Amino acid sequence: MSRQLCDVLEADLERVLPAALDGTGPAVTVRTGAAGPARTVPDEVAVVVQTSGSTGEPREVMLSAGALLAAAHASAERLGGTGSWLLALPVTHVAGLGVLVRSLVAGTTALRLPAGPFRPAPFAAAAATVPSPSYCSLVPTQLVRLLDDPAGSAALSVFDAVLVGGAGVPQGLAARARAAGARVVLTYGATETCGGVVYDGRPLTGVEVAIASHQGLVPGAGLVHVSGPVLAHGYLGRDDLDADAFTTYDARRWFVTSDVGRTGPDGRLEVLGRTDDTLVTGGVKIAPAAVEQALAAAPGVREALVVGIDDPHWGQALAVLVVPAAGADLRLENLRAHVRTRLGRVAAPQHMVVVEALPLLASGKPDRRAAAVLAAQSRTEVTGGDSR
């Protein structure tokens, strides 16, 4: 059995979503350009969502009504109940879609921010009008911008929970947000799991996480596998990708992520980075996320993004795009020393590019490919001797 897949505009998704979920209407996908040819999907599929494309070509992920609703109900259970949501993310990606589904389950209407770039002032104004209990979902860059703005920082404290995910969150950033009164919940998940399904390191009810054997960068680490009712049906028109991304063992279906993680002593999942982000410099594997975590704690650093650029000596050289804190005068040698004391000299970045803002995808995640191009075009070289 199959059903029609209908292209809809972003502004129309909330209106047609109920019928897509209950089966009285066609399955839907948000179009970002001209309408495509007529397509069909398996009968159980309700929404098709593109992955962010942060590390590769975007994929069209087929999500069933059962999976989306399971994720929404499990989220509400963990948060202590349903409520009203402020929509600060595009619904073209799974995090924004998740806000609409949670609102539908709660019987509320998500309050959308005005169209255009994310700014603290509209967020603060909207936050003051969301009925309690209230929630919002952000990516780390949005959280940074809010904390740098007095009104935005104060607005965070009105929410009963602020979900933050979509990219690695430096420990210092989470601590700073909590010190400002924000009830931050760090989430982990993927489009293929209907968004975040691990909250503060612990899987939601019905979700299971396993660490599969893998030659990772850190002892005890492996590839993160996720199982449960939240899994996607598969990729639209790409059975070849399904075979790589989904597997069955212990009589259960699992999504095989590209993330390297481990389970801490307290049983919480710790995500260390992505295998497809891994950089190799001088024959040594480096996880950019680990370097970014170290740099985020350096004095004067507001945000940092680490990428690899071609280098005749090392194969890849580590470059950092860095957004300085107000008034900070950042020097590459200082950042290198900071990283070297924490991760060793091989992890110290060899180039630095100071930027006003990190390049972002439409989903709000860092655009690593654009960052690598920028770093290759405008880089500050380490001078003198062995750059390691």
Tab-separated table of C-alpha atoms in Angstrom:
chain	number	residue	atom	x	y	z
A	1	MET	CA	0.000	0.000	0.000
A	2	SER	CA	1.168	3.517	-0.767
A	3	ARG	CA	-0.071	7.074	-0.360
A	4	GLN	CA	0.531	10.324	-2.169
A	5	LEU	CA	3.394	12.564	-1.033
A	6	CYS	CA	2.372	16.206	-1.269
A	7	ASP	CA	4.786	19.160	-1.371
A	8	VAL	CA	3.688	21.964	0.982
A	9	LEU	CA	5.025	25.368	1.854
A	10	GLU	CA	6.636	25.832	5.263
A	11	ALA	CA	3.841	28.171	6.354
A	12	ASP	CA	1.223	25.503	5.535
A	13	LEU	CA	2.785	22.542	7.338
A	14	GLU	CA	1.032	23.105	10.657
A	15	ARG	CA	-2.354	23.214	8.905
A	16	VAL	CA	-1.940	19.946	6.972
A	17	LEU	CA	0.067	18.010	9.565
A	18	PRO	CA	-2.923	16.599	11.521
A	19	ALA	CA	-4.376	14.953	8.402
A	20	ALA	CA	-0.959	13.578	7.454
A	21	LEU	CA	-0.608	12.005	10.894
A	22	ASP	CA	-4.110	10.523	11.182
A	23	GLY	CA	-4.158	9.245	7.593
A	24	THR	CA	-7.052	11.337	6.336
A	25	GLY	CA	-4.741	13.339	4.089
A	26	PRO	CA	-1.628	12.737	2.022
A	27	ALA	CA	1.867	12.424	3.404
A	28	VAL	CA	3.687	15.751	3.288
A	29	THR	CA	7.128	17.195	2.768
A	30	VAL	CA	8.099	20.851	3.005
A	31	ARG	CA	9.393	22.175	-0.265
A	32	THR	CA	12.129	24.780	-0.349
A	33	GLY	CA	11.971	25.417	-4.107
A	34	ALA	CA	9.679	24.668	-7.004
A	35	ALA	CA	7.225	21.800	-6.563
A	36	GLY	CA	8.659	18.464	-7.670
A	37	PRO	CA	7.021	15.616	-9.599
A	38	ALA	CA	4.225	13.585	-8.005
A	39	ARG	CA	5.583	10.887	-5.701
A	40	THR	CA	4.256	8.170	-3.431
A	41	VAL	CA	5.495	6.723	-0.151
A	42	PRO	CA	4.599	3.635	1.899
A	43	ASP	CA	1.202	3.934	3.539
A	44	GLU	CA	2.559	4.321	7.090
A	45	VAL	CA	4.780	7.282	6.192
A	46	ALA	CA	3.339	10.649	7.252
A	47	VAL	CA	6.164	13.148	6.740
A	48	VAL	CA	9.356	13.194	4.679
A	49	VAL	CA	12.124	15.360	6.122
A	50	GLN	CA	15.553	16.165	4.764
A	51	THR	CA	18.605	15.617	6.908
A	52	SER	CA	20.612	18.758	7.588
A	53	GLY	CA	23.459	17.844	5.253
A	54	SER	CA	25.969	19.088	7.816
A	55	THR	CA	28.524	16.429	6.891
A	56	GLY	CA	27.283	15.061	3.567
A	57	GLU	CA	24.549	15.234	0.977
A	58	PRO	CA	21.048	15.662	2.466
A	59	ARG	CA	18.838	12.573	2.541
A	60	GLU	CA	15.062	12.374	2.481
A	61	VAL	CA	13.945	10.526	5.611
A	62	MET	CA	10.504	8.908	5.779
A	63	LEU	CA	8.895	9.278	9.215
A	64	SER	CA	5.732	7.451	10.219
A	65	ALA	CA	2.947	8.928	12.324
A	66	GLY	CA	3.615	6.262	14.949
A	67	ALA	CA	7.278	7.238	15.244
A	68	LEU	CA	6.615	10.969	15.424
A	69	LEU	CA	3.879	10.564	18.034
A	70	ALA	CA	5.976	8.115	20.075
A	71	ALA	CA	8.779	10.685	20.219
A	72	ALA	CA	6.378	13.469	21.205
A	73	HIS	CA	4.694	11.460	23.975
A	74	ALA	CA	8.034	10.253	25.359
A	75	SER	CA	9.322	13.823	25.406
A	76	ALA	CA	6.250	15.045	27.281
A	77	GLU	CA	6.648	12.256	29.815
A	78	ARG	CA	10.274	13.196	30.489
A	79	LEU	CA	9.496	16.899	30.727
A	80	GLY	CA	6.688	16.278	33.199
A	81	GLY	CA	3.775	17.011	30.895
A	82	THR	CA	2.678	18.815	27.763
A	83	GLY	CA	2.637	22.559	27.325
A	84	SER	CA	3.025	25.473	24.936
A	85	TRP	CA	5.996	25.730	22.595
A	86	LEU	CA	7.886	28.630	21.077
A	87	LEU	CA	9.007	27.644	17.580
A	88	ALA	CA	12.484	29.077	16.968
A	89	LEU	CA	13.691	26.512	14.403
A	90	PRO	CA	12.743	25.899	10.755
A	91	VAL	CA	10.102	23.224	10.227
A	92	THR	CA	12.013	22.068	7.163
A	93	HIS	CA	14.137	20.046	9.593
A	94	VAL	CA	13.220	17.545	12.251
A	95	ALA	CA	13.732	19.740	15.324
A	96	GLY	CA	11.211	22.304	14.107
A	97	LEU	CA	8.840	19.565	12.958
A	98	GLY	CA	9.105	18.007	16.417
A	99	VAL	CA	7.880	21.238	18.009
A	100	LEU	CA	4.778	21.155	15.793
A	101	VAL	CA	4.065	17.500	16.656
A	102	ARG	CA	4.516	18.111	20.400
A	103	SER	CA	2.158	21.077	20.158
A	104	LEU	CA	-0.383	18.939	18.336
A	105	VAL	CA	-0.186	16.285	21.064
A	106	ALA	CA	-0.644	19.005	23.688
A	107	GLY	CA	-3.613	20.547	21.896
A	108	THR	CA	-1.796	23.871	21.647
A	109	THR	CA	-0.531	26.017	18.779
A	110	ALA	CA	3.181	26.701	18.549
A	111	LEU	CA	4.088	30.377	18.651
A	112	ARG	CA	6.397	31.123	15.723
A	113	LEU	CA	9.142	33.704	15.729
A	114	PRO	CA	8.967	36.261	12.914
A	115	ALA	CA	10.592	35.201	9.644
A	116	GLY	CA	14.223	36.134	9.140
A	117	PRO	CA	17.526	35.620	10.953
A	118	PHE	CA	17.383	34.607	14.600
A	119	ARG	CA	17.618	37.626	16.876
A	120	PRO	CA	17.377	37.867	20.703
A	121	ALA	CA	14.863	40.749	20.761
A	122	PRO	CA	12.001	38.955	18.936
A	123	PHE	CA	12.730	35.815	20.968
A	124	ALA	CA	12.473	37.726	24.248
A	125	ALA	CA	9.250	39.427	23.163
A	126	ALA	CA	7.682	36.122	22.131
A	127	ALA	CA	8.860	34.284	25.253
A	128	ALA	CA	6.900	36.685	27.422
A	129	THR	CA	3.650	35.689	25.705
A	130	VAL	CA	3.905	31.875	25.721
A	131	PRO	CA	1.418	30.364	28.200
A	132	SER	CA	2.869	28.254	30.991
A	133	PRO	CA	4.062	25.544	31.116
A	134	SER	CA	6.234	26.604	28.222
A	135	TYR	CA	9.085	25.063	26.283
A	136	CYS	CA	11.412	25.873	23.416
A	137	SER	CA	14.007	24.040	21.359
A	138	LEU	CA	17.275	25.681	20.281
A	139	VAL	CA	20.591	24.905	18.636
A	140	PRO	CA	23.795	25.913	20.470
A	141	THR	CA	24.470	28.987	18.322
A	142	GLN	CA	21.053	30.400	19.220
A	143	LEU	CA	21.755	29.794	22.895
A	144	VAL	CA	25.062	31.669	22.626
A	145	ARG	CA	23.363	34.669	21.024
A	146	LEU	CA	20.671	34.765	23.686
A	147	LEU	CA	23.166	34.584	26.539
A	148	ASP	CA	25.138	37.456	25.018
A	149	ASP	CA	22.027	39.651	25.119
A	150	PRO	CA	20.603	40.744	28.503
A	151	ALA	CA	16.967	40.537	27.385
A	152	GLY	CA	17.532	37.245	25.591
A	153	SER	CA	19.308	35.761	28.596
A	154	ALA	CA	16.504	36.793	30.936
A	155	ALA	CA	13.902	35.351	28.556
A	156	LEU	CA	15.422	31.876	28.797
A	157	SER	CA	14.452	31.618	32.452
A	158	VAL	CA	10.710	31.801	31.745
A	159	PHE	CA	10.647	28.379	30.072
A	160	ASP	CA	10.023	25.213	32.029
A	161	ALA	CA	12.610	23.529	29.774
A	162	VAL	CA	14.936	24.705	27.023
A	163	LEU	CA	15.917	21.792	24.795
A	164	VAL	CA	19.330	22.279	23.199
A	165	GLY	CA	20.626	19.915	20.522
A	166	GLY	CA	21.505	19.526	16.875
A	167	ALA	CA	25.222	19.966	17.552
A	168	GLY	CA	27.683	19.483	20.371
A	169	VAL	CA	27.115	21.741	23.370
A	170	PRO	CA	30.283	22.818	25.207
A	171	GLN	CA	30.095	22.147	28.932
A	172	GLY	CA	30.842	25.784	29.646
A	173	LEU	CA	27.921	26.931	27.522
A	174	ALA	CA	25.447	24.676	29.324
A	175	ALA	CA	26.807	25.815	32.696
A	176	ARG	CA	26.551	29.451	31.662
A	177	ALA	CA	22.936	28.983	30.571
A	178	ARG	CA	21.994	27.277	33.821
A	179	ALA	CA	23.693	30.021	35.813
A	180	ALA	CA	21.454	32.478	33.963
A	181	GLY	CA	18.399	30.557	35.176
A	182	ALA	CA	17.699	28.501	32.050
A	183	ARG	CA	16.413	24.976	32.648
A	184	VAL	CA	18.564	23.508	29.908
A	185	VAL	CA	18.016	19.935	28.705
A	186	LEU	CA	20.736	18.644	26.393
A	187	THR	CA	19.267	16.406	23.701
A	188	TYR	CA	20.740	13.870	21.321
A	189	GLY	CA	19.153	12.300	18.280
A	190	ALA	CA	18.889	12.468	14.509
A	191	THR	CA	16.345	12.940	11.778
A	192	GLU	CA	16.235	9.138	11.593
A	193	THR	CA	15.083	9.019	15.253
A	194	CYS	CA	12.469	11.797	14.932
A	195	GLY	CA	14.896	14.205	16.565
A	196	GLY	CA	16.241	14.190	20.109
A	197	VAL	CA	15.430	10.984	21.995
A	198	VAL	CA	18.178	11.087	24.625
A	199	TYR	CA	17.766	13.819	27.250
A	200	ASP	CA	20.745	14.737	29.414
A	201	GLY	CA	22.378	11.463	28.455
A	202	ARG	CA	19.413	9.223	29.296
A	203	PRO	CA	17.163	7.668	26.607
A	204	LEU	CA	13.471	8.498	26.645
A	205	THR	CA	11.005	5.776	27.592
A	206	GLY	CA	10.891	3.102	24.904
A	207	VAL	CA	14.240	4.136	23.428
A	208	GLU	CA	17.383	2.062	23.833
A	209	VAL	CA	20.962	3.085	23.105
A	210	ALA	CA	23.841	0.665	22.523
A	211	ILE	CA	27.531	1.260	21.875
A	212	ALA	CA	28.727	-0.997	19.076
A	213	SER	CA	32.306	-2.166	18.794
A	214	HIS	CA	34.329	0.345	16.827
A	215	GLN	CA	37.929	1.432	16.620
A	216	GLY	CA	37.174	4.843	18.027
A	217	LEU	CA	39.363	7.695	19.091
A	218	VAL	CA	38.851	7.138	22.802
A	219	PRO	CA	39.158	3.853	24.736
A	220	GLY	CA	35.752	2.342	25.436
A	221	ALA	CA	34.058	4.303	22.674
A	222	GLY	CA	32.097	2.954	19.735
A	223	LEU	CA	29.356	3.773	17.280
A	224	VAL	CA	26.060	4.819	18.847
A	225	HIS	CA	23.095	2.629	17.867
A	226	VAL	CA	19.505	3.643	18.663
A	227	SER	CA	16.416	1.416	18.819
A	228	GLY	CA	12.766	1.976	19.643
A	229	PRO	CA	9.425	3.056	18.193
A	230	VAL	CA	10.908	6.408	17.125
A	231	LEU	CA	12.946	5.031	14.205
A	232	ALA	CA	12.358	6.246	10.664
A	233	HIS	CA	10.788	3.992	8.048
A	234	GLY	CA	13.843	4.561	5.860
A	235	TYR	CA	15.136	6.824	3.089
A	236	LEU	CA	12.917	7.802	0.204
A	237	GLY	CA	14.016	5.972	-2.926
A	238	ARG	CA	17.312	4.840	-1.385
A	239	ASP	CA	17.145	1.216	-0.358
A	240	ASP	CA	20.938	1.152	-0.595
A	241	LEU	CA	21.185	3.689	2.224
A	242	ASP	CA	18.650	1.782	4.298
A	243	ALA	CA	20.895	-1.279	4.247
A	244	ASP	CA	23.790	0.707	5.711
A	245	ALA	CA	21.864	2.797	8.225
A	246	PHE	CA	19.464	0.254	9.709
A	247	THR	CA	20.207	-3.189	11.055
A	248	THR	CA	18.456	-5.869	13.112
A	249	TYR	CA	19.870	-7.712	16.095
A	250	ASP	CA	18.455	-8.977	19.392
A	251	ALA	CA	15.167	-9.186	17.458
A	252	ARG	CA	15.043	-5.384	17.241
A	253	ARG	CA	15.633	-2.822	14.521
A	254	TRP	CA	18.447	-0.344	15.147
A	255	PHE	CA	19.612	2.881	13.540
A	256	VAL	CA	23.382	2.891	13.081
A	257	THR	CA	24.543	6.461	13.655
A	258	SER	CA	27.824	7.983	12.548
A	259	ASP	CA	28.432	9.212	16.086
A	260	VAL	CA	31.167	7.952	18.365
A	261	GLY	CA	30.062	7.699	21.979
A	262	ARG	CA	30.492	5.886	25.233
A	263	THR	CA	28.535	5.240	28.389
A	264	GLY	CA	29.830	7.029	31.457
A	265	PRO	CA	30.093	5.586	34.975
A	266	ASP	CA	26.612	6.954	35.756
A	267	GLY	CA	25.133	5.219	32.698
A	268	ARG	CA	24.661	8.401	30.715
A	269	LEU	CA	25.501	8.547	27.025
A	270	GLU	CA	28.451	10.759	26.162
A	271	VAL	CA	28.771	11.661	22.476
A	272	LEU	CA	32.363	12.352	21.475
A	273	GLY	CA	31.982	13.294	17.803
A	274	ARG	CA	31.191	11.893	14.383
A	275	THR	CA	33.185	9.402	12.401
A	276	ASP	CA	32.592	11.432	9.249
A	277	ASP	CA	33.965	14.551	10.985
A	278	THR	CA	37.207	12.838	11.980
A	279	LEU	CA	40.319	14.625	10.785
A	280	VAL	CA	43.643	12.927	10.129
A	281	THR	CA	46.686	15.127	10.594
A	282	GLY	CA	50.131	13.623	10.299
A	283	GLY	CA	48.572	10.156	10.503
A	284	VAL	CA	46.827	10.908	13.820
A	285	LYS	CA	43.026	10.919	14.117
A	286	ILE	CA	41.503	13.971	15.764
A	287	ALA	CA	37.858	14.488	16.756
A	288	PRO	CA	36.941	18.135	16.003
A	289	ALA	CA	34.279	18.076	18.726
A	290	ALA	CA	36.915	17.432	21.391
A	291	VAL	CA	39.017	20.361	20.172
A	292	GLU	CA	35.933	22.584	20.017
A	293	GLN	CA	35.057	21.678	23.596
A	294	ALA	CA	38.550	22.673	24.703
A	295	LEU	CA	38.499	25.913	22.728
A	296	ALA	CA	35.075	26.865	24.076
A	297	ALA	CA	36.622	27.044	27.531
A	298	ALA	CA	39.482	29.314	26.393
A	299	PRO	CA	39.396	32.948	27.577
A	300	GLY	CA	37.809	35.272	25.053
A	301	VAL	CA	36.210	32.560	22.898
A	302	ARG	CA	32.497	32.874	22.229
A	303	GLU	CA	32.199	30.070	19.625
A	304	ALA	CA	34.641	27.807	17.816
A	305	LEU	CA	34.388	25.446	14.865
A	306	VAL	CA	37.276	23.158	13.874
A	307	VAL	CA	37.751	21.887	10.321
A	308	GLY	CA	40.508	20.349	8.245
A	309	ILE	CA	42.246	21.999	5.314
A	310	ASP	CA	44.716	20.484	2.874
A	311	ASP	CA	48.318	20.714	3.983
A	312	PRO	CA	51.417	19.501	2.077
A	313	HIS	CA	53.173	18.378	5.263
A	314	TRP	CA	50.406	16.943	7.441
A	315	GLY	CA	47.811	15.879	4.891
A	316	GLN	CA	45.230	17.853	6.836
A	317	ALA	CA	45.894	20.780	9.085
A	318	LEU	CA	43.512	21.811	11.842
A	319	ALA	CA	41.927	25.213	11.344
A	320	VAL	CA	39.591	26.959	13.760
A	321	LEU	CA	36.944	29.509	12.920
A	322	VAL	CA	36.490	31.478	16.093
A	323	VAL	CA	33.956	34.083	17.168
A	324	PRO	CA	35.574	36.230	19.866
A	325	ALA	CA	33.798	37.468	22.943
A	326	ALA	CA	33.160	41.194	23.073
A	327	GLY	CA	36.433	43.072	23.378
A	328	ALA	CA	38.603	39.962	23.212
A	329	ASP	CA	41.909	40.028	21.336
A	330	LEU	CA	42.432	36.404	20.366
A	331	ARG	CA	45.872	35.104	19.423
A	332	LEU	CA	46.471	31.774	17.749
A	333	GLU	CA	49.432	30.971	19.961
A	334	ASN	CA	47.268	31.371	23.073
A	335	LEU	CA	44.549	29.092	21.709
A	336	ARG	CA	47.154	26.517	20.704
A	337	ALA	CA	48.633	26.538	24.201
A	338	HIS	CA	45.183	26.143	25.735
A	339	VAL	CA	44.376	23.107	23.593
A	340	ARG	CA	47.851	21.608	23.933
A	341	THR	CA	47.633	21.436	27.716
A	342	ARG	CA	44.316	19.587	27.500
A	343	LEU	CA	44.555	17.365	24.433
A	344	GLY	CA	48.210	17.302	23.443
A	345	ARG	CA	50.130	19.220	20.823
A	346	VAL	CA	48.808	17.263	17.833
A	347	ALA	CA	45.286	18.594	18.563
A	348	ALA	CA	46.371	22.231	18.683
A	349	PRO	CA	44.954	24.134	15.675
A	350	GLN	CA	47.502	25.333	13.155
A	351	HIS	CA	45.394	28.070	11.585
A	352	MET	CA	42.869	30.550	12.930
A	353	VAL	CA	40.216	32.605	11.172
A	354	VAL	CA	38.357	35.196	13.232
A	355	VAL	CA	34.731	35.589	12.101
A	356	GLU	CA	31.742	37.565	13.307
A	357	ALA	CA	29.520	34.472	13.119
A	358	LEU	CA	29.969	30.815	12.232
A	359	PRO	CA	28.552	29.690	8.864
A	360	LEU	CA	25.302	27.854	9.484
A	361	LEU	CA	22.965	25.568	7.590
A	362	ALA	CA	19.245	26.300	7.399
A	363	SER	CA	18.789	23.939	10.349
A	364	GLY	CA	21.007	26.136	12.520
A	365	LYS	CA	23.807	23.572	12.631
A	366	PRO	CA	27.366	24.628	11.754
A	367	ASP	CA	28.140	24.318	8.057
A	368	ARG	CA	31.478	22.498	8.167
A	369	ARG	CA	31.952	22.405	4.428
A	370	ALA	CA	31.476	26.166	4.083
A	371	ALA	CA	33.759	26.645	7.090
A	372	ALA	CA	36.493	24.547	5.478
A	373	VAL	CA	36.310	26.628	2.291
A	374	LEU	CA	36.507	29.844	4.302
A	375	ALA	CA	39.417	28.541	6.361
A	376	ALA	CA	41.336	27.517	3.241
A	377	GLN	CA	40.820	30.946	1.691
A	378	SER	CA	41.738	33.061	4.700
A	379	ARG	CA	44.018	31.451	7.222
A	380	THR	CA	46.531	32.654	9.732
A	381	GLU	CA	49.690	30.563	9.529
A	382	VAL	CA	51.748	29.476	12.507
A	383	THR	CA	55.172	30.959	11.959
A	384	GLY	CA	58.512	29.520	12.847
A	385	GLY	CA	59.629	25.928	13.406
A	386	ASP	CA	57.439	22.859	13.806
A	387	SER	CA	53.839	24.030	13.811
A	388	ARG	CA	52.976	21.188	16.106
